[in-house]
XYZ file of C-alpha atoms in Angstrom:
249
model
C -134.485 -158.228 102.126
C -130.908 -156.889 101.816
C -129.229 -157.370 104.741
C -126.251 -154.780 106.144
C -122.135 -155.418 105.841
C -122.628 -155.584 109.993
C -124.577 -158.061 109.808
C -122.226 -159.943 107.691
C -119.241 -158.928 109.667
C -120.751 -159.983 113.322
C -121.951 -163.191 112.026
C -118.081 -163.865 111.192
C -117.280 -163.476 114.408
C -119.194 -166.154 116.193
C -117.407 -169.432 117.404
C -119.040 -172.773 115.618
C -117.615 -174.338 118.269
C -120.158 -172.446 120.769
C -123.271 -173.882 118.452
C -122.081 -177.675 118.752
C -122.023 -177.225 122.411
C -125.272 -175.741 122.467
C -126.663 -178.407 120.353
C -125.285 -181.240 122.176
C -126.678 -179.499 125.523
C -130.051 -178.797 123.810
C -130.465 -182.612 122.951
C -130.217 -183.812 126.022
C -133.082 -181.820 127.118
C -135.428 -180.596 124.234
C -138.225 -183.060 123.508
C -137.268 -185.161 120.587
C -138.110 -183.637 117.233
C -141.289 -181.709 118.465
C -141.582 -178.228 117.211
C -139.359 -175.304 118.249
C -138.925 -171.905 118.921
C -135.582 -170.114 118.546
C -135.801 -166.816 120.083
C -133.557 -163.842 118.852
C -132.096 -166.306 116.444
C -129.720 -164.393 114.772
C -128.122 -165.626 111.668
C -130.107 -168.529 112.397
C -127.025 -170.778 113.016
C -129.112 -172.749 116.045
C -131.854 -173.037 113.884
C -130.266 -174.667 111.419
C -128.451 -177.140 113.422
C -131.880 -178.159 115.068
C -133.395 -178.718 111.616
C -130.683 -180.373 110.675
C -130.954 -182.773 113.789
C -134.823 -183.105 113.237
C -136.648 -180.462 114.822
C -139.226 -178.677 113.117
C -137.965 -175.180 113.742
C -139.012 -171.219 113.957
C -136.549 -168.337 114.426
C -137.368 -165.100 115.570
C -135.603 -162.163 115.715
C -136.236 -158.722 115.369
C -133.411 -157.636 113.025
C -134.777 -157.757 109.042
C -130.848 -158.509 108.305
C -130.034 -161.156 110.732
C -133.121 -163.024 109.010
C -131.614 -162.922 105.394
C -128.321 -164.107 106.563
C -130.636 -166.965 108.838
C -132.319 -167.919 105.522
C -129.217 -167.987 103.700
C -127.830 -170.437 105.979
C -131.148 -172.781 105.779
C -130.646 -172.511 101.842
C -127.305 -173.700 101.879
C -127.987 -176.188 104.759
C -130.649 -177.426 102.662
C -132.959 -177.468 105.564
C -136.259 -175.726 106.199
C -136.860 -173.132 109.473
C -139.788 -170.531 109.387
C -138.474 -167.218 110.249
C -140.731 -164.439 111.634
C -139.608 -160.948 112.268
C -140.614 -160.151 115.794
C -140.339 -159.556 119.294
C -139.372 -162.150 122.282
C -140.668 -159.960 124.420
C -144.473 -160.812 122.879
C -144.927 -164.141 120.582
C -149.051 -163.271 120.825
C -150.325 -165.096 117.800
C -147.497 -167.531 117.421
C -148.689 -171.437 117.376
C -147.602 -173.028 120.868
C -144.604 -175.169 120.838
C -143.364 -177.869 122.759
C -139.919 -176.274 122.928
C -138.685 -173.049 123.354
C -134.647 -171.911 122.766
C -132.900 -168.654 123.401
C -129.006 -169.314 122.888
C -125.899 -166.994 123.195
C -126.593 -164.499 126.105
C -129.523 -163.140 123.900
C -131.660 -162.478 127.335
C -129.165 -160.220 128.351
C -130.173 -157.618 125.756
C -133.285 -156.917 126.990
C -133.182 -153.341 128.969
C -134.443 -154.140 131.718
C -135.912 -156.162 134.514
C -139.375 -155.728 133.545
C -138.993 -156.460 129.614
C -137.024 -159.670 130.962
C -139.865 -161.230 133.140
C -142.323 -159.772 130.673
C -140.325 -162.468 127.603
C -140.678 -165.074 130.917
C -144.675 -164.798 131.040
C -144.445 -164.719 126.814
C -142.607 -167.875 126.528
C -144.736 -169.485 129.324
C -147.679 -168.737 127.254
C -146.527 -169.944 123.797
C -144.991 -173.081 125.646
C -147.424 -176.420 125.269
C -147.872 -178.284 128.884
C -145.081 -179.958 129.725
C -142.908 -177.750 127.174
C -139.354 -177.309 127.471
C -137.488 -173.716 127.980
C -133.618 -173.459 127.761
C -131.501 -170.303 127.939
C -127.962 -169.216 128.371
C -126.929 -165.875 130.376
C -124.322 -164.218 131.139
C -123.520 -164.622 135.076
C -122.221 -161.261 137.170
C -118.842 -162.571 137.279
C -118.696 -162.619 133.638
C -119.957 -158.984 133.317
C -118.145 -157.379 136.727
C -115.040 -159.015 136.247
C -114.247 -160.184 132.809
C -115.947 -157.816 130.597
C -114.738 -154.647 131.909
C -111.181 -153.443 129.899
C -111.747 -156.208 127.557
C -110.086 -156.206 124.554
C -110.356 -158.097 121.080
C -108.437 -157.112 117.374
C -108.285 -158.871 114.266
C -106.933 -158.315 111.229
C -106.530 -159.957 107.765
C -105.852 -158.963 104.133
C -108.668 -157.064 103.351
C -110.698 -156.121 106.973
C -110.080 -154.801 110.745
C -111.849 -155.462 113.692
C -111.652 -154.077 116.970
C -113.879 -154.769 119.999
C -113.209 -153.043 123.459
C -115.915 -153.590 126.254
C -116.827 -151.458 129.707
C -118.260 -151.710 132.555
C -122.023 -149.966 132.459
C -123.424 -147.584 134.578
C -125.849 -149.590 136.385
C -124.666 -152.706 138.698
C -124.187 -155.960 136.314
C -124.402 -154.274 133.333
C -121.274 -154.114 130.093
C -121.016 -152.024 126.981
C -119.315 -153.555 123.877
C -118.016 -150.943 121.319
C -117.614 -153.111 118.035
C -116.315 -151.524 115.109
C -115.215 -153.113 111.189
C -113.081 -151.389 108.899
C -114.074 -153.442 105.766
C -111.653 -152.712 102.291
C -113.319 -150.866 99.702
C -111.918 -151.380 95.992
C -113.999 -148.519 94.308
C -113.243 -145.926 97.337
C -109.673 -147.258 97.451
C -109.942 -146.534 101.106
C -111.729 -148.963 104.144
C -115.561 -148.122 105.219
C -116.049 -148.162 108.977
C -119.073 -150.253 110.235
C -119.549 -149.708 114.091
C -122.228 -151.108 117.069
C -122.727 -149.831 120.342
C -123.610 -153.277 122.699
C -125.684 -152.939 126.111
C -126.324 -156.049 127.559
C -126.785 -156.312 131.420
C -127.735 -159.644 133.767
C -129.078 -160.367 137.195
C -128.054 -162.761 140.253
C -128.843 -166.562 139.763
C -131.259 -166.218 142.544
C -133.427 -163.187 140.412
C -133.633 -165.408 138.007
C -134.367 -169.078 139.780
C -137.186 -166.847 141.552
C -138.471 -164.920 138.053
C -138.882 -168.563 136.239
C -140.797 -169.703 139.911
C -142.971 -166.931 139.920
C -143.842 -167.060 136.468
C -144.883 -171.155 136.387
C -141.868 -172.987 135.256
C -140.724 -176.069 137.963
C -137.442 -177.991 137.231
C -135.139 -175.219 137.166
C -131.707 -176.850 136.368
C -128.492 -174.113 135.955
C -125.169 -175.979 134.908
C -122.985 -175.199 132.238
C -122.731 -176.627 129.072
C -121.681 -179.841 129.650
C -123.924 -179.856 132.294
C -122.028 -179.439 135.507
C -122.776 -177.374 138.302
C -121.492 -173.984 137.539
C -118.972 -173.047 139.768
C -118.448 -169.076 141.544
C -116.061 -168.153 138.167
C -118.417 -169.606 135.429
C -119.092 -167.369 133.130
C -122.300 -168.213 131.473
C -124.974 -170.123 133.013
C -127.365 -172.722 131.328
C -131.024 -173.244 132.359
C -133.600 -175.323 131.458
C -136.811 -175.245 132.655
C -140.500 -176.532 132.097
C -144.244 -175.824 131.921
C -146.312 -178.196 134.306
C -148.419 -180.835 132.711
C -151.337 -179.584 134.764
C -151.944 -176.582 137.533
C -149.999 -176.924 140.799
C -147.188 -179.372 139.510
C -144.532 -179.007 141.377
């Protein structure tokens, strides 16, 4: 696999910061060191940090590129994760696991309402009894109020990067526009790399009722450090679980 100068670039950009946070909210909750699932994993830098704290892990993701990278990272971590190429949306086939992860607003790609609870019912089914589900989303403030005319540039010796959002055309929805100008010593000029971003969210009563209606009972939403999340937060947390038996509450 040979994965794309995007891929590179837009792994650059993500915080570490934001994957110690997640880690330290995931161990609190996961079960300890039983196998995992890391949905739309990325470059794999979750993963990692799971294997690295014990878990046997799997990412998934459907991007070929964002696998290579996720591999690369394992290599140099010197740990082991399974990567599949796939689809959250349907993990038929997949072994069942006692945990199940989906970090950095990755829900909030899917199109639409439908794909969403259709990845609920998916991750119900590959979830063992008693199995664990956590998630971050975006929350409507985020993507009404704080998205919309947002505005990010960096620069340094030999790249550019610019990243402008807007507000979408359907309610609770953002566009990102991300674009690289990467230096190119044999052109003598810079190659432009760009990404169109949808990603869209519902109200934290849609989704309390979708993880209801699909099976999962204690429904916590906090934020990372696991407070309540207050009218302004700007991501929410869940975690969730699949009953032991039938008609737990």
């Amino acid at each position: 696999m040979i994965y794309t100068t995007f891929a590179q670039l837009y792994d650059q950009l993500m915080e570490p910061s934001f994957y110690t946070q997640w880690l330290a909210y995931a161990r609190k909750r996961l079960l300890p060191q039983a196998p995992t699932l890391d949905l739309a994993c990325g470059s794999g830098r979750l993963s990692v940090a799971l294997a690295q704290d014990g878990y046997p892990v799997t990412g998934l993701d459907q991007a070929e590129d964002m696998l290579t990278l996720a591999a690369g990272h394992a290599a140099i971590a010197g740990v082991k994760v399974d990567l599949i190429q796939g689809d959250m949306a349907d993990l038929a086939g997949l072994s069942p696991v006692e945990n199940v992860v989906c970090a950095a607003d990755s829900l909030c790609y899917l199109p639409d309402h439908a794909t969403l609870a259709q990845t609920m019912r998916a991750v119900y089914q590959v979830l063992k009894p008693g199995g664990v589900f956590l998630f971050d989303v975006l929350t409507p403030y985020q993507v009404d109020h704080v998205f919309p005319g947002y505005m990010y540039n960096y620069e340094d010796d030999d790249q550019a990067f610019m990243w402008t959002s807007y507000a979408g055309e359907e309610p609770h929805t953002v566009e990102h526009d991300l674009r690289f100008f990467v230096w190119d010593d044999a052109l003598q000029g810079y190659q432009r790399y760009s990404e169109l971003h949808h990603e869209r969210t519902e109200s934290l009563a849609a989704y309390q009722h979708l993880l209801q209606a699909t099976g999962f009972t204690a429904i916590t939403v906090t934020d990372v450090a696991g407070s309540p999340a207050g009218s302004r937060a700007e991501r929410w947390y869940f975690a969730c679980r699949k009953p032991e038996t039938v008609g737990e509450a």
